[in-house]
Amino acid sequence: MASPILFFGLLALFFLAASASDPSPLQDFCVADTNSPVLLNGLACKDPKTVEANDFSSSGLHIAGNTSNPEGLSVASAQIPGLNTLGISLLRFDYAPGGINAPHIHPRATEILTVLEGSLEVGFVTSTPPNRLITKVLQKGDVFVFPIGLIHYQRNVGKTSAAAIAAASSQNPGFIPIANSVFGSKPDIPSDVLAKAFQVDKNVVNHIRSKF
Ligand SMILES: *[C@@H]1O[C@H](CO)[C@@H](O)[C@H](O)[C@H]1NC(C)=O
């Protein structure tokens, strides 16, 4: 006889699997009608009779972005209304030498990244202690996967600028920047909570907070 633990374990796995991607479409496509006032999970569909090729297309991802900012990072997303409900999206990243895509989480998407130019150190951290860091240095043409929901980052470790293209398994992966979310929330997470969490003095917490 199967144990209750096994049963609930399998049940939990089922729900994990069921929530790990966007809902399956019930139609060929649902090109986003960005003018619709209707609020639902995703965007309302444009009349399929008015859909055209440009609804499924985007240009300009060959153009390097401006990385003159504190992180040394530029992010460009392929804006494609036809991706609505299809569970996928695409980004381009540019990194100045030493530039980073700071530790962050996509709560709704696994990400698969291909290096176009340069050398990128990438890494993600497993969810349960010992919170292992899985990391690697990638070169042009190398591909790396960041599993859904895990903290991950990239850093340009080359002497020249670097660029990458990444696809994500949601039309709306969500973005939780760790530092900004913890130290820059509005209103603040109480300082004594963060002081205990990070095992530092409240002044240290307030100093870090002042940067966000
Ligand atoms: C890049 O961004 C910086 C900071 O916003 C700005 O000063 C600079 O003019 C931009 N460079 C280009 C080529 O657009």
JSON list of C-alpha atoms and ligand atoms in Angstrom, two decimals:
[
{"chain": "A", "resi": 1, "resn": "MET", "atom": "CA", "xyz": [0.00, 0.00, 0.00]},
{"chain": "A", "resi": 2, "resn": "ALA", "atom": "CA", "xyz": [1.39, 3.43, -0.98]},
{"chain": "A", "resi": 3, "resn": "SER", "atom": "CA", "xyz": [2.30, 5.59, 1.98]},
{"chain": "A", "resi": 4, "resn": "PRO", "atom": "CA", "xyz": [0.55, 8.94, 2.53]},
{"chain": "A", "resi": 5, "resn": "ILE", "atom": "CA", "xyz": [3.97, 10.62, 2.22]},
{"chain": "A", "resi": 6, "resn": "LEU", "atom": "CA", "xyz": [4.44, 9.18, -1.26]},
{"chain": "A", "resi": 7, "resn": "PHE", "atom": "CA", "xyz": [0.90, 10.20, -2.19]},
{"chain": "A", "resi": 8, "resn": "PHE", "atom": "CA", "xyz": [1.29, 13.81, -1.03]},
{"chain": "A", "resi": 9, "resn": "GLY", "atom": "CA", "xyz": [4.78, 13.94, -2.56]},
{"chain": "A", "resi": 10, "resn": "LEU", "atom": "CA", "xyz": [3.38, 12.94, -5.95]},
{"chain": "A", "resi": 11, "resn": "LEU", "atom": "CA", "xyz": [0.49, 15.38, -5.51]},
{"chain": "A", "resi": 12, "resn": "ALA", "atom": "CA", "xyz": [2.97, 18.19, -4.81]},
{"chain": "A", "resi": 13, "resn": "LEU", "atom": "CA", "xyz": [5.00, 17.20, -7.89]},
{"chain": "A", "resi": 14, "resn": "PHE", "atom": "CA", "xyz": [1.84, 17.28, -9.98]},
{"chain": "A", "resi": 15, "resn": "PHE", "atom": "CA", "xyz": [1.02, 20.82, -8.89]},
{"chain": "A", "resi": 16, "resn": "LEU", "atom": "CA", "xyz": [4.62, 21.91, -9.44]},
{"chain": "A", "resi": 17, "resn": "ALA", "atom": "CA", "xyz": [4.50, 20.53, -12.96]},
{"chain": "A", "resi": 18, "resn": "ALA", "atom": "CA", "xyz": [1.09, 22.04, -13.59]},
{"chain": "A", "resi": 19, "resn": "SER", "atom": "CA", "xyz": [2.22, 25.55, -12.59]},
{"chain": "A", "resi": 20, "resn": "ALA", "atom": "CA", "xyz": [5.64, 25.52, -14.27]},
{"chain": "A", "resi": 21, "resn": "SER", "atom": "CA", "xyz": [4.56, 27.12, -17.55]},
{"chain": "A", "resi": 22, "resn": "ASP", "atom": "CA", "xyz": [1.97, 29.46, -18.96]},
{"chain": "A", "resi": 23, "resn": "PRO", "atom": "CA", "xyz": [-1.54, 28.01, -19.51]},
{"chain": "A", "resi": 24, "resn": "SER", "atom": "CA", "xyz": [-1.93, 26.13, -22.80]},
{"chain": "A", "resi": 25, "resn": "PRO", "atom": "CA", "xyz": [-3.66, 28.12, -25.54]},
{"chain": "A", "resi": 26, "resn": "LEU", "atom": "CA", "xyz": [-7.13, 27.04, -26.70]},
{"chain": "A", "resi": 27, "resn": "GLN", "atom": "CA", "xyz": [-6.66, 28.67, -30.12]},
{"chain": "A", "resi": 28, "resn": "ASP", "atom": "CA", "xyz": [-3.97, 28.99, -32.81]},
{"chain": "A", "resi": 29, "resn": "PHE", "atom": "CA", "xyz": [-2.87, 32.35, -31.45]},
{"chain": "A", "resi": 30, "resn": "CYS", "atom": "CA", "xyz": [-4.09, 35.33, -29.48]},
{"chain": "A", "resi": 31, "resn": "VAL", "atom": "CA", "xyz": [-2.27, 38.40, -30.74]},
{"chain": "A", "resi": 32, "resn": "ALA", "atom": "CA", "xyz": [-2.34, 40.91, -27.89]},
{"chain": "A", "resi": 33, "resn": "ASP", "atom": "CA", "xyz": [-4.83, 43.74, -28.25]},
{"chain": "A", "resi": 34, "resn": "THR", "atom": "CA", "xyz": [-3.01, 46.28, -26.09]},
{"chain": "A", "resi": 35, "resn": "ASN", "atom": "CA", "xyz": [-5.93, 48.72, -26.34]},
{"chain": "A", "resi": 36, "resn": "SER", "atom": "CA", "xyz": [-8.45, 46.33, -24.81]},
{"chain": "A", "resi": 37, "resn": "PRO", "atom": "CA", "xyz": [-9.71, 47.31, -21.35]},
{"chain": "A", "resi": 38, "resn": "VAL", "atom": "CA", "xyz": [-10.37, 43.63, -20.55]},
{"chain": "A", "resi": 39, "resn": "LEU", "atom": "CA", "xyz": [-8.23, 42.33, -17.69]},
{"chain": "A", "resi": 40, "resn": "LEU", "atom": "CA", "xyz": [-7.38, 38.64, -17.70]},
{"chain": "A", "resi": 41, "resn": "ASN", "atom": "CA", "xyz": [-4.43, 36.29, -17.32]},
{"chain": "A", "resi": 42, "resn": "GLY", "atom": "CA", "xyz": [-2.42, 37.55, -20.32]},
{"chain": "A", "resi": 43, "resn": "LEU", "atom": "CA", "xyz": [-3.84, 40.12, -22.73]},
{"chain": "A", "resi": 44, "resn": "ALA", "atom": "CA", "xyz": [-7.08, 40.12, -24.71]},
{"chain": "A", "resi": 45, "resn": "CYS", "atom": "CA", "xyz": [-6.91, 38.87, -28.32]},
{"chain": "A", "resi": 46, "resn": "LYS", "atom": "CA", "xyz": [-7.02, 41.02, -31.41]},
{"chain": "A", "resi": 47, "resn": "ASP", "atom": "CA", "xyz": [-9.66, 39.94, -33.94]},
{"chain": "A", "resi": 48, "resn": "PRO", "atom": "CA", "xyz": [-7.88, 37.02, -35.73]},
{"chain": "A", "resi": 49, "resn": "LYS", "atom": "CA", "xyz": [-9.10, 38.37, -39.11]},
{"chain": "A", "resi": 50, "resn": "THR", "atom": "CA", "xyz": [-6.98, 41.50, -38.65]},
{"chain": "A", "resi": 51, "resn": "VAL", "atom": "CA", "xyz": [-3.80, 39.64, -37.64]},
{"chain": "A", "resi": 52, "resn": "GLU", "atom": "CA", "xyz": [-0.75, 40.10, -39.89]},
{"chain": "A", "resi": 53, "resn": "ALA", "atom": "CA", "xyz": [2.85, 38.88, -40.14]},
{"chain": "A", "resi": 54, "resn": "ASN", "atom": "CA", "xyz": [4.20, 41.89, -38.26]},
{"chain": "A", "resi": 55, "resn": "ASP", "atom": "CA", "xyz": [2.23, 40.78, -35.19]},
{"chain": "A", "resi": 56, "resn": "PHE", "atom": "CA", "xyz": [4.63, 37.82, -35.00]},
{"chain": "A", "resi": 57, "resn": "SER", "atom": "CA", "xyz": [7.82, 39.72, -35.75]},
{"chain": "A", "resi": 58, "resn": "SER", "atom": "CA", "xyz": [10.27, 42.16, -34.21]},
{"chain": "A", "resi": 59, "resn": "SER", "atom": "CA", "xyz": [13.53, 43.75, -35.40]},
{"chain": "A", "resi": 60, "resn": "GLY", "atom": "CA", "xyz": [16.62, 45.37, -33.99]},
{"chain": "A", "resi": 61, "resn": "LEU", "atom": "CA", "xyz": [17.96, 42.64, -31.71]},
{"chain": "A", "resi": 62, "resn": "HIS", "atom": "CA", "xyz": [21.30, 42.84, -33.59]},
{"chain": "A", "resi": 63, "resn": "ILE", "atom": "CA", "xyz": [21.82, 46.33, -32.17]},
{"chain": "A", "resi": 64, "resn": "ALA", "atom": "CA", "xyz": [24.00, 46.57, -29.06]},
{"chain": "A", "resi": 65, "resn": "GLY", "atom": "CA", "xyz": [22.34, 48.46, -26.20]},
{"chain": "A", "resi": 66, "resn": "ASN", "atom": "CA", "xyz": [23.74, 51.29, -24.10]},
{"chain": "A", "resi": 67, "resn": "THR", "atom": "CA", "xyz": [25.60, 49.86, -21.09]},
{"chain": "A", "resi": 68, "resn": "SER", "atom": "CA", "xyz": [26.62, 53.25, -19.56]},
{"chain": "A", "resi": 69, "resn": "ASN", "atom": "CA", "xyz": [24.91, 52.62, -16.21]},
{"chain": "A", "resi": 70, "resn": "PRO", "atom": "CA", "xyz": [26.06, 51.41, -12.77]},
{"chain": "A", "resi": 71, "resn": "GLU", "atom": "CA", "xyz": [25.49, 47.73, -13.61]},
{"chain": "A", "resi": 72, "resn": "GLY", "atom": "CA", "xyz": [27.06, 48.01, -17.07]},
{"chain": "A", "resi": 73, "resn": "LEU", "atom": "CA", "xyz": [24.03, 46.24, -18.51]},
{"chain": "A", "resi": 74, "resn": "SER", "atom": "CA", "xyz": [21.48, 46.81, -21.25]},
{"chain": "A", "resi": 75, "resn": "VAL", "atom": "CA", "xyz": [18.35, 44.67, -21.67]},
{"chain": "A", "resi": 76, "resn": "ALA", "atom": "CA", "xyz": [16.19, 44.74, -24.80]},
{"chain": "A", "resi": 77, "resn": "SER", "atom": "CA", "xyz": [13.10, 42.61, -25.19]},
{"chain": "A", "resi": 78, "resn": "ALA", "atom": "CA", "xyz": [11.58, 41.48, -28.48]},
{"chain": "A", "resi": 79, "resn": "GLN", "atom": "CA", "xyz": [8.17, 43.15, -28.36]},
{"chain": "A", "resi": 80, "resn": "ILE", "atom": "CA", "xyz": [5.92, 40.70, -30.22]},
{"chain": "A", "resi": 81, "resn": "PRO", "atom": "CA", "xyz": [2.16, 40.96, -29.63]},
{"chain": "A", "resi": 82, "resn": "GLY", "atom": "CA", "xyz": [1.70, 37.48, -31.20]},
{"chain": "A", "resi": 83, "resn": "LEU", "atom": "CA", "xyz": [3.59, 35.88, -28.28]},
{"chain": "A", "resi": 84, "resn": "ASN", "atom": "CA", "xyz": [0.58, 36.51, -26.03]},
{"chain": "A", "resi": 85, "resn": "THR", "atom": "CA", "xyz": [-0.57, 33.15, -24.51]},
{"chain": "A", "resi": 86, "resn": "LEU", "atom": "CA", "xyz": [2.26, 31.20, -26.21]},
{"chain": "A", "resi": 87, "resn": "GLY", "atom": "CA", "xyz": [4.44, 30.83, -23.12]},
{"chain": "A", "resi": 88, "resn": "ILE", "atom": "CA", "xyz": [7.72, 32.15, -24.49]},
{"chain": "A", "resi": 89, "resn": "SER", "atom": "CA", "xyz": [9.68, 35.41, -24.74]},
{"chain": "A", "resi": 90, "resn": "LEU", "atom": "CA", "xyz": [13.08, 36.65, -25.95]},
{"chain": "A", "resi": 91, "resn": "LEU", "atom": "CA", "xyz": [15.64, 39.15, -24.64]},
{"chain": "A", "resi": 92, "resn": "ARG", "atom": "CA", "xyz": [18.99, 40.59, -25.67]},
{"chain": "A", "resi": 93, "resn": "PHE", "atom": "CA", "xyz": [21.58, 41.51, -23.05]},
{"chain": "A", "resi": 94, "resn": "ASP", "atom": "CA", "xyz": [24.67, 43.67, -23.54]},
{"chain": "A", "resi": 95, "resn": "TYR", "atom": "CA", "xyz": [27.36, 43.88, -20.87]},
{"chain": "A", "resi": 96, "resn": "ALA", "atom": "CA", "xyz": [30.19, 46.39, -20.55]},
{"chain": "A", "resi": 97, "resn": "PRO", "atom": "CA", "xyz": [33.52, 44.86, -19.45]},
{"chain": "A", "resi": 98, "resn": "GLY", "atom": "CA", "xyz": [32.90, 43.97, -15.79]},
{"chain": "A", "resi": 99, "resn": "GLY", "atom": "CA", "xyz": [29.17, 44.56, -16.28]},
{"chain": "A", "resi": 100, "resn": "ILE", "atom": "CA", "xyz": [26.67, 42.41, -14.39]},
{"chain": "A", "resi": 101, "resn": "ASN", "atom": "CA", "xyz": [23.11, 41.27, -14.59]},
{"chain": "A", "resi": 102, "resn": "ALA", "atom": "CA", "xyz": [22.68, 41.34, -10.80]},
{"chain": "A", "resi": 103, "resn": "PRO", "atom": "CA", "xyz": [21.23, 38.36, -8.90]},
{"chain": "A", "resi": 104, "resn": "HIS", "atom": "CA", "xyz": [17.51, 38.06, -9.67]},
{"chain": "A", "resi": 105, "resn": "ILE", "atom": "CA", "xyz": [14.66, 35.58, -10.04]},
{"chain": "A", "resi": 106, "resn": "HIS", "atom": "CA", "xyz": [12.12, 34.92, -12.79]},
{"chain": "A", "resi": 107, "resn": "PRO", "atom": "CA", "xyz": [9.20, 33.46, -10.82]},
{"chain": "A", "resi": 108, "resn": "ARG", "atom": "CA", "xyz": [7.44, 32.16, -13.93]},
{"chain": "A", "resi": 109, "resn": "ALA", "atom": "CA", "xyz": [10.15, 31.09, -16.38]},
{"chain": "A", "resi": 110, "resn": "THR", "atom": "CA", "xyz": [13.14, 28.93, -17.07]},
{"chain": "A", "resi": 111, "resn": "GLU", "atom": "CA", "xyz": [15.67, 30.91, -19.11]},
{"chain": "A", "resi": 112, "resn": "ILE", "atom": "CA", "xyz": [18.03, 29.59, -21.78]},
{"chain": "A", "resi": 113, "resn": "LEU", "atom": "CA", "xyz": [20.88, 31.95, -22.71]},
{"chain": "A", "resi": 114, "resn": "THR", "atom": "CA", "xyz": [23.23, 31.91, -25.72]},
{"chain": "A", "resi": 115, "resn": "VAL", "atom": "CA", "xyz": [26.42, 34.00, -25.74]},
{"chain": "A", "resi": 116, "resn": "LEU", "atom": "CA", "xyz": [26.76, 36.01, -28.99]},
{"chain": "A", "resi": 117, "resn": "GLU", "atom": "CA", "xyz": [30.02, 37.80, -28.13]},
{"chain": "A", "resi": 118, "resn": "GLY", "atom": "CA", "xyz": [32.52, 37.86, -25.28]},
{"chain": "A", "resi": 119, "resn": "SER", "atom": "CA", "xyz": [32.97, 35.83, -22.10]},
{"chain": "A", "resi": 120, "resn": "LEU", "atom": "CA", "xyz": [30.24, 35.56, -19.49]},
{"chain": "A", "resi": 121, "resn": "GLU", "atom": "CA", "xyz": [30.41, 34.04, -16.05]},
{"chain": "A", "resi": 122, "resn": "VAL", "atom": "CA", "xyz": [26.93, 32.74, -15.21]},
{"chain": "A", "resi": 123, "resn": "GLY", "atom": "CA", "xyz": [25.51, 31.09, -12.14]},
{"chain": "A", "resi": 124, "resn": "PHE", "atom": "CA", "xyz": [22.40, 30.03, -10.25]},
{"chain": "A", "resi": 125, "resn": "VAL", "atom": "CA", "xyz": [21.87, 28.91, -6.66]},
{"chain": "A", "resi": 126, "resn": "THR", "atom": "CA", "xyz": [19.87, 25.82, -5.70]},
{"chain": "A", "resi": 127, "resn": "SER", "atom": "CA", "xyz": [16.84, 26.45, -3.53]},
{"chain": "A", "resi": 128, "resn": "THR", "atom": "CA", "xyz": [17.48, 24.36, -0.44]},
{"chain": "A", "resi": 129, "resn": "PRO", "atom": "CA", "xyz": [20.52, 24.34, 1.84]},
{"chain": "A", "resi": 130, "resn": "PRO", "atom": "CA", "xyz": [23.38, 24.03, 1.12]},
{"chain": "A", "resi": 131, "resn": "ASN", "atom": "CA", "xyz": [22.22, 26.55, -1.55]},
{"chain": "A", "resi": 132, "resn": "ARG", "atom": "CA", "xyz": [24.84, 25.33, -3.98]},
{"chain": "A", "resi": 133, "resn": "LEU", "atom": "CA", "xyz": [26.14, 27.80, -6.59]},
{"chain": "A", "resi": 134, "resn": "ILE", "atom": "CA", "xyz": [26.23, 26.20, -10.05]},
{"chain": "A", "resi": 135, "resn": "THR", "atom": "CA", "xyz": [28.54, 28.39, -12.11]},
{"chain": "A", "resi": 136, "resn": "LYS", "atom": "CA", "xyz": [30.50, 28.38, -15.37]},
{"chain": "A", "resi": 137, "resn": "VAL", "atom": "CA", "xyz": [32.34, 30.72, -17.72]},
{"chain": "A", "resi": 138, "resn": "LEU", "atom": "CA", "xyz": [30.76, 30.78, -21.18]},
{"chain": "A", "resi": 139, "resn": "GLN", "atom": "CA", "xyz": [32.29, 31.80, -24.51]},
{"chain": "A", "resi": 140, "resn": "LYS", "atom": "CA", "xyz": [30.70, 32.79, -27.80]},
{"chain": "A", "resi": 141, "resn": "GLY", "atom": "CA", "xyz": [28.20, 30.13, -28.88]},
{"chain": "A", "resi": 142, "resn": "ASP", "atom": "CA", "xyz": [27.89, 28.57, -25.43]},
{"chain": "A", "resi": 143, "resn": "VAL", "atom": "CA", "xyz": [24.42, 28.03, -23.99]},
{"chain": "A", "resi": 144, "resn": "PHE", "atom": "CA", "xyz": [23.34, 27.90, -20.33]},
{"chain": "A", "resi": 145, "resn": "VAL", "atom": "CA", "xyz": [20.04, 27.22, -18.56]},
{"chain": "A", "resi": 146, "resn": "PHE", "atom": "CA", "xyz": [18.72, 29.02, -15.48]},
{"chain": "A", "resi": 147, "resn": "PRO", "atom": "CA", "xyz": [15.94, 26.86, -13.98]},
{"chain": "A", "resi": 148, "resn": "ILE", "atom": "CA", "xyz": [12.63, 28.52, -13.12]},
{"chain": "A", "resi": 149, "resn": "GLY", "atom": "CA", "xyz": [12.46, 30.37, -9.81]},
{"chain": "A", "resi": 150, "resn": "LEU", "atom": "CA", "xyz": [16.16, 30.18, -8.88]},
{"chain": "A", "resi": 151, "resn": "ILE", "atom": "CA", "xyz": [18.42, 33.16, -8.08]},
{"chain": "A", "resi": 152, "resn": "HIS", "atom": "CA", "xyz": [20.82, 33.69, -10.98]},
{"chain": "A", "resi": 153, "resn": "TYR", "atom": "CA", "xyz": [23.25, 36.25, -12.39]},
{"chain": "A", "resi": 154, "resn": "GLN", "atom": "CA", "xyz": [25.65, 36.94, -15.25]},
{"chain": "A", "resi": 155, "resn": "ARG", "atom": "CA", "xyz": [28.95, 38.84, -15.27]},
{"chain": "A", "resi": 156, "resn": "ASN", "atom": "CA", "xyz": [31.14, 39.90, -18.17]},
{"chain": "A", "resi": 157, "resn": "VAL", "atom": "CA", "xyz": [34.57, 38.51, -17.31]},
{"chain": "A", "resi": 158, "resn": "GLY", "atom": "CA", "xyz": [36.14, 39.43, -20.67]},
{"chain": "A", "resi": 159, "resn": "LYS", "atom": "CA", "xyz": [38.12, 42.52, -21.67]},
{"chain": "A", "resi": 160, "resn": "THR", "atom": "CA", "xyz": [35.60, 43.53, -24.34]},
{"chain": "A", "resi": 161, "resn": "SER", "atom": "CA", "xyz": [31.83, 44.02, -24.29]},
{"chain": "A", "resi": 162, "resn": "ALA", "atom": "CA", "xyz": [29.69, 40.88, -24.23]},
{"chain": "A", "resi": 163, "resn": "ALA", "atom": "CA", "xyz": [26.25, 40.12, -25.65]},
{"chain": "A", "resi": 164, "resn": "ALA", "atom": "CA", "xyz": [23.73, 37.32, -25.21]},
{"chain": "A", "resi": 165, "resn": "ILE", "atom": "CA", "xyz": [20.27, 36.31, -26.37]},
{"chain": "A", "resi": 166, "resn": "ALA", "atom": "CA", "xyz": [17.97, 34.61, -23.88]},
{"chain": "A", "resi": 167, "resn": "ALA", "atom": "CA", "xyz": [14.61, 32.92, -24.28]},
{"chain": "A", "resi": 168, "resn": "ALA", "atom": "CA", "xyz": [12.25, 32.45, -21.33]},
{"chain": "A", "resi": 169, "resn": "SER", "atom": "CA", "xyz": [9.44, 29.92, -20.92]},
{"chain": "A", "resi": 170, "resn": "SER", "atom": "CA", "xyz": [6.75, 32.50, -20.20]},
{"chain": "A", "resi": 171, "resn": "GLN", "atom": "CA", "xyz": [5.38, 35.46, -22.10]},
{"chain": "A", "resi": 172, "resn": "ASN", "atom": "CA", "xyz": [5.75, 37.30, -18.76]},
{"chain": "A", "resi": 173, "resn": "PRO", "atom": "CA", "xyz": [8.63, 35.71, -16.80]},
{"chain": "A", "resi": 174, "resn": "GLY", "atom": "CA", "xyz": [8.45, 38.24, -13.95]},
{"chain": "A", "resi": 175, "resn": "PHE", "atom": "CA", "xyz": [11.57, 39.87, -12.52]},
{"chain": "A", "resi": 176, "resn": "ILE", "atom": "CA", "xyz": [12.58, 39.94, -8.85]},
{"chain": "A", "resi": 177, "resn": "PRO", "atom": "CA", "xyz": [15.87, 41.81, -8.43]},
{"chain": "A", "resi": 178, "resn": "ILE", "atom": "CA", "xyz": [17.15, 40.52, -5.09]},
{"chain": "A", "resi": 179, "resn": "ALA", "atom": "CA", "xyz": [18.93, 43.64, -3.80]},
{"chain": "A", "resi": 180, "resn": "ASN", "atom": "CA", "xyz": [16.18, 46.07, -4.85]},
{"chain": "A", "resi": 181, "resn": "SER", "atom": "CA", "xyz": [13.39, 43.84, -3.57]},
{"chain": "A", "resi": 182, "resn": "VAL", "atom": "CA", "xyz": [14.97, 43.35, -0.15]},
{"chain": "A", "resi": 183, "resn": "PHE", "atom": "CA", "xyz": [16.57, 46.78, 0.39]},
{"chain": "A", "resi": 184, "resn": "GLY", "atom": "CA", "xyz": [14.43, 48.98, -1.84]},
{"chain": "A", "resi": 185, "resn": "SER", "atom": "CA", "xyz": [10.86, 47.82, -1.10]},
{"chain": "A", "resi": 186, "resn": "LYS", "atom": "CA", "xyz": [8.19, 50.47, -0.54]},
{"chain": "A", "resi": 187, "resn": "PRO", "atom": "CA", "xyz": [7.48, 50.70, 2.30]},
{"chain": "A", "resi": 188, "resn": "ASP", "atom": "CA", "xyz": [10.71, 49.36, 3.82]},
{"chain": "A", "resi": 189, "resn": "ILE", "atom": "CA", "xyz": [11.03, 45.89, 5.32]},
{"chain": "A", "resi": 190, "resn": "PRO", "atom": "CA", "xyz": [11.73, 46.87, 8.98]},
{"chain": "A", "resi": 191, "resn": "SER", "atom": "CA", "xyz": [15.47, 47.41, 9.57]},
{"chain": "A", "resi": 192, "resn": "ASP", "atom": "CA", "xyz": [15.57, 45.07, 12.56]},
{"chain": "A", "resi": 193, "resn": "VAL", "atom": "CA", "xyz": [14.17, 42.26, 10.39]},
{"chain": "A", "resi": 194, "resn": "LEU", "atom": "CA", "xyz": [16.92, 42.75, 7.81]},
{"chain": "A", "resi": 195, "resn": "ALA", "atom": "CA", "xyz": [19.57, 43.26, 10.53]},
{"chain": "A", "resi": 196, "resn": "LYS", "atom": "CA", "xyz": [18.69, 39.85, 11.98]},
{"chain": "A", "resi": 197, "resn": "ALA", "atom": "CA", "xyz": [18.31, 38.20, 8.58]},
{"chain": "A", "resi": 198, "resn": "PHE", "atom": "CA", "xyz": [21.74, 39.37, 7.39]},
{"chain": "A", "resi": 199, "resn": "GLN", "atom": "CA", "xyz": [23.31, 39.22, 10.87]},
{"chain": "A", "resi": 200, "resn": "VAL", "atom": "CA", "xyz": [24.60, 42.78, 10.67]},
{"chain": "A", "resi": 201, "resn": "ASP", "atom": "CA", "xyz": [24.06, 46.04, 12.54]},
{"chain": "A", "resi": 202, "resn": "LYS", "atom": "CA", "xyz": [21.00, 48.17, 11.64]},
{"chain": "A", "resi": 203, "resn": "ASN", "atom": "CA", "xyz": [23.37, 50.93, 10.43]},
{"chain": "A", "resi": 204, "resn": "VAL", "atom": "CA", "xyz": [24.72, 48.55, 7.80]},
{"chain": "A", "resi": 205, "resn": "VAL", "atom": "CA", "xyz": [21.15, 47.83, 6.68]},
{"chain": "A", "resi": 206, "resn": "ASN", "atom": "CA", "xyz": [20.36, 51.56, 6.49]},
{"chain": "A", "resi": 207, "resn": "HIS", "atom": "CA", "xyz": [23.58, 52.21, 4.56]},
{"chain": "A", "resi": 208, "resn": "ILE", "atom": "CA", "xyz": [22.75, 49.55, 1.96]},
{"chain": "A", "resi": 209, "resn": "ARG", "atom": "CA", "xyz": [19.14, 50.76, 1.82]},
{"chain": "A", "resi": 210, "resn": "SER", "atom": "CA", "xyz": [20.31, 54.30, 1.00]},
{"chain": "A", "resi": 211, "resn": "LYS", "atom": "CA", "xyz": [21.76, 52.94, -2.29]},
{"chain": "A", "resi": 212, "resn": "PHE", "atom": "CA", "xyz": [18.30, 51.88, -3.49]},
{"chain": "B", "resi": 1, "resn": "LIG", "atom": "C1", "xyz": [24.19, 56.04, -23.00]},
{"chain": "B", "resi": 1, "resn": "LIG", "atom": "O1", "xyz": [23.54, 56.32, -21.77]},
{"chain": "B", "resi": 1, "resn": "LIG", "atom": "C2", "xyz": [24.16, 57.39, -21.06]},
{"chain": "B", "resi": 1, "resn": "LIG", "atom": "C3", "xyz": [23.50, 57.46, -19.69]},
{"chain": "B", "resi": 1, "resn": "LIG", "atom": "O2", "xyz": [22.10, 57.46, -19.78]},
{"chain": "B", "resi": 1, "resn": "LIG", "atom": "C4", "xyz": [24.05, 58.67, -21.87]},
{"chain": "B", "resi": 1, "resn": "LIG", "atom": "O3", "xyz": [24.66, 59.73, -21.17]},
{"chain": "B", "resi": 1, "resn": "LIG", "atom": "C5", "xyz": [24.73, 58.45, -23.22]},
{"chain": "B", "resi": 1, "resn": "LIG", "atom": "O4", "xyz": [24.54, 59.61, -24.03]},
{"chain": "B", "resi": 1, "resn": "LIG", "atom": "C6", "xyz": [24.16, 57.24, -23.92]},
{"chain": "B", "resi": 1, "resn": "LIG", "atom": "N1", "xyz": [24.96, 56.95, -25.11]},
{"chain": "B", "resi": 1, "resn": "LIG", "atom": "C7", "xyz": [24.42, 56.77, -26.30]},
{"chain": "B", "resi": 1, "resn": "LIG", "atom": "C8", "xyz": [25.38, 56.46, -27.41]},
{"chain": "B", "resi": 1, "resn": "LIG", "atom": "O5", "xyz": [23.21, 56.84, -26.50]}
]
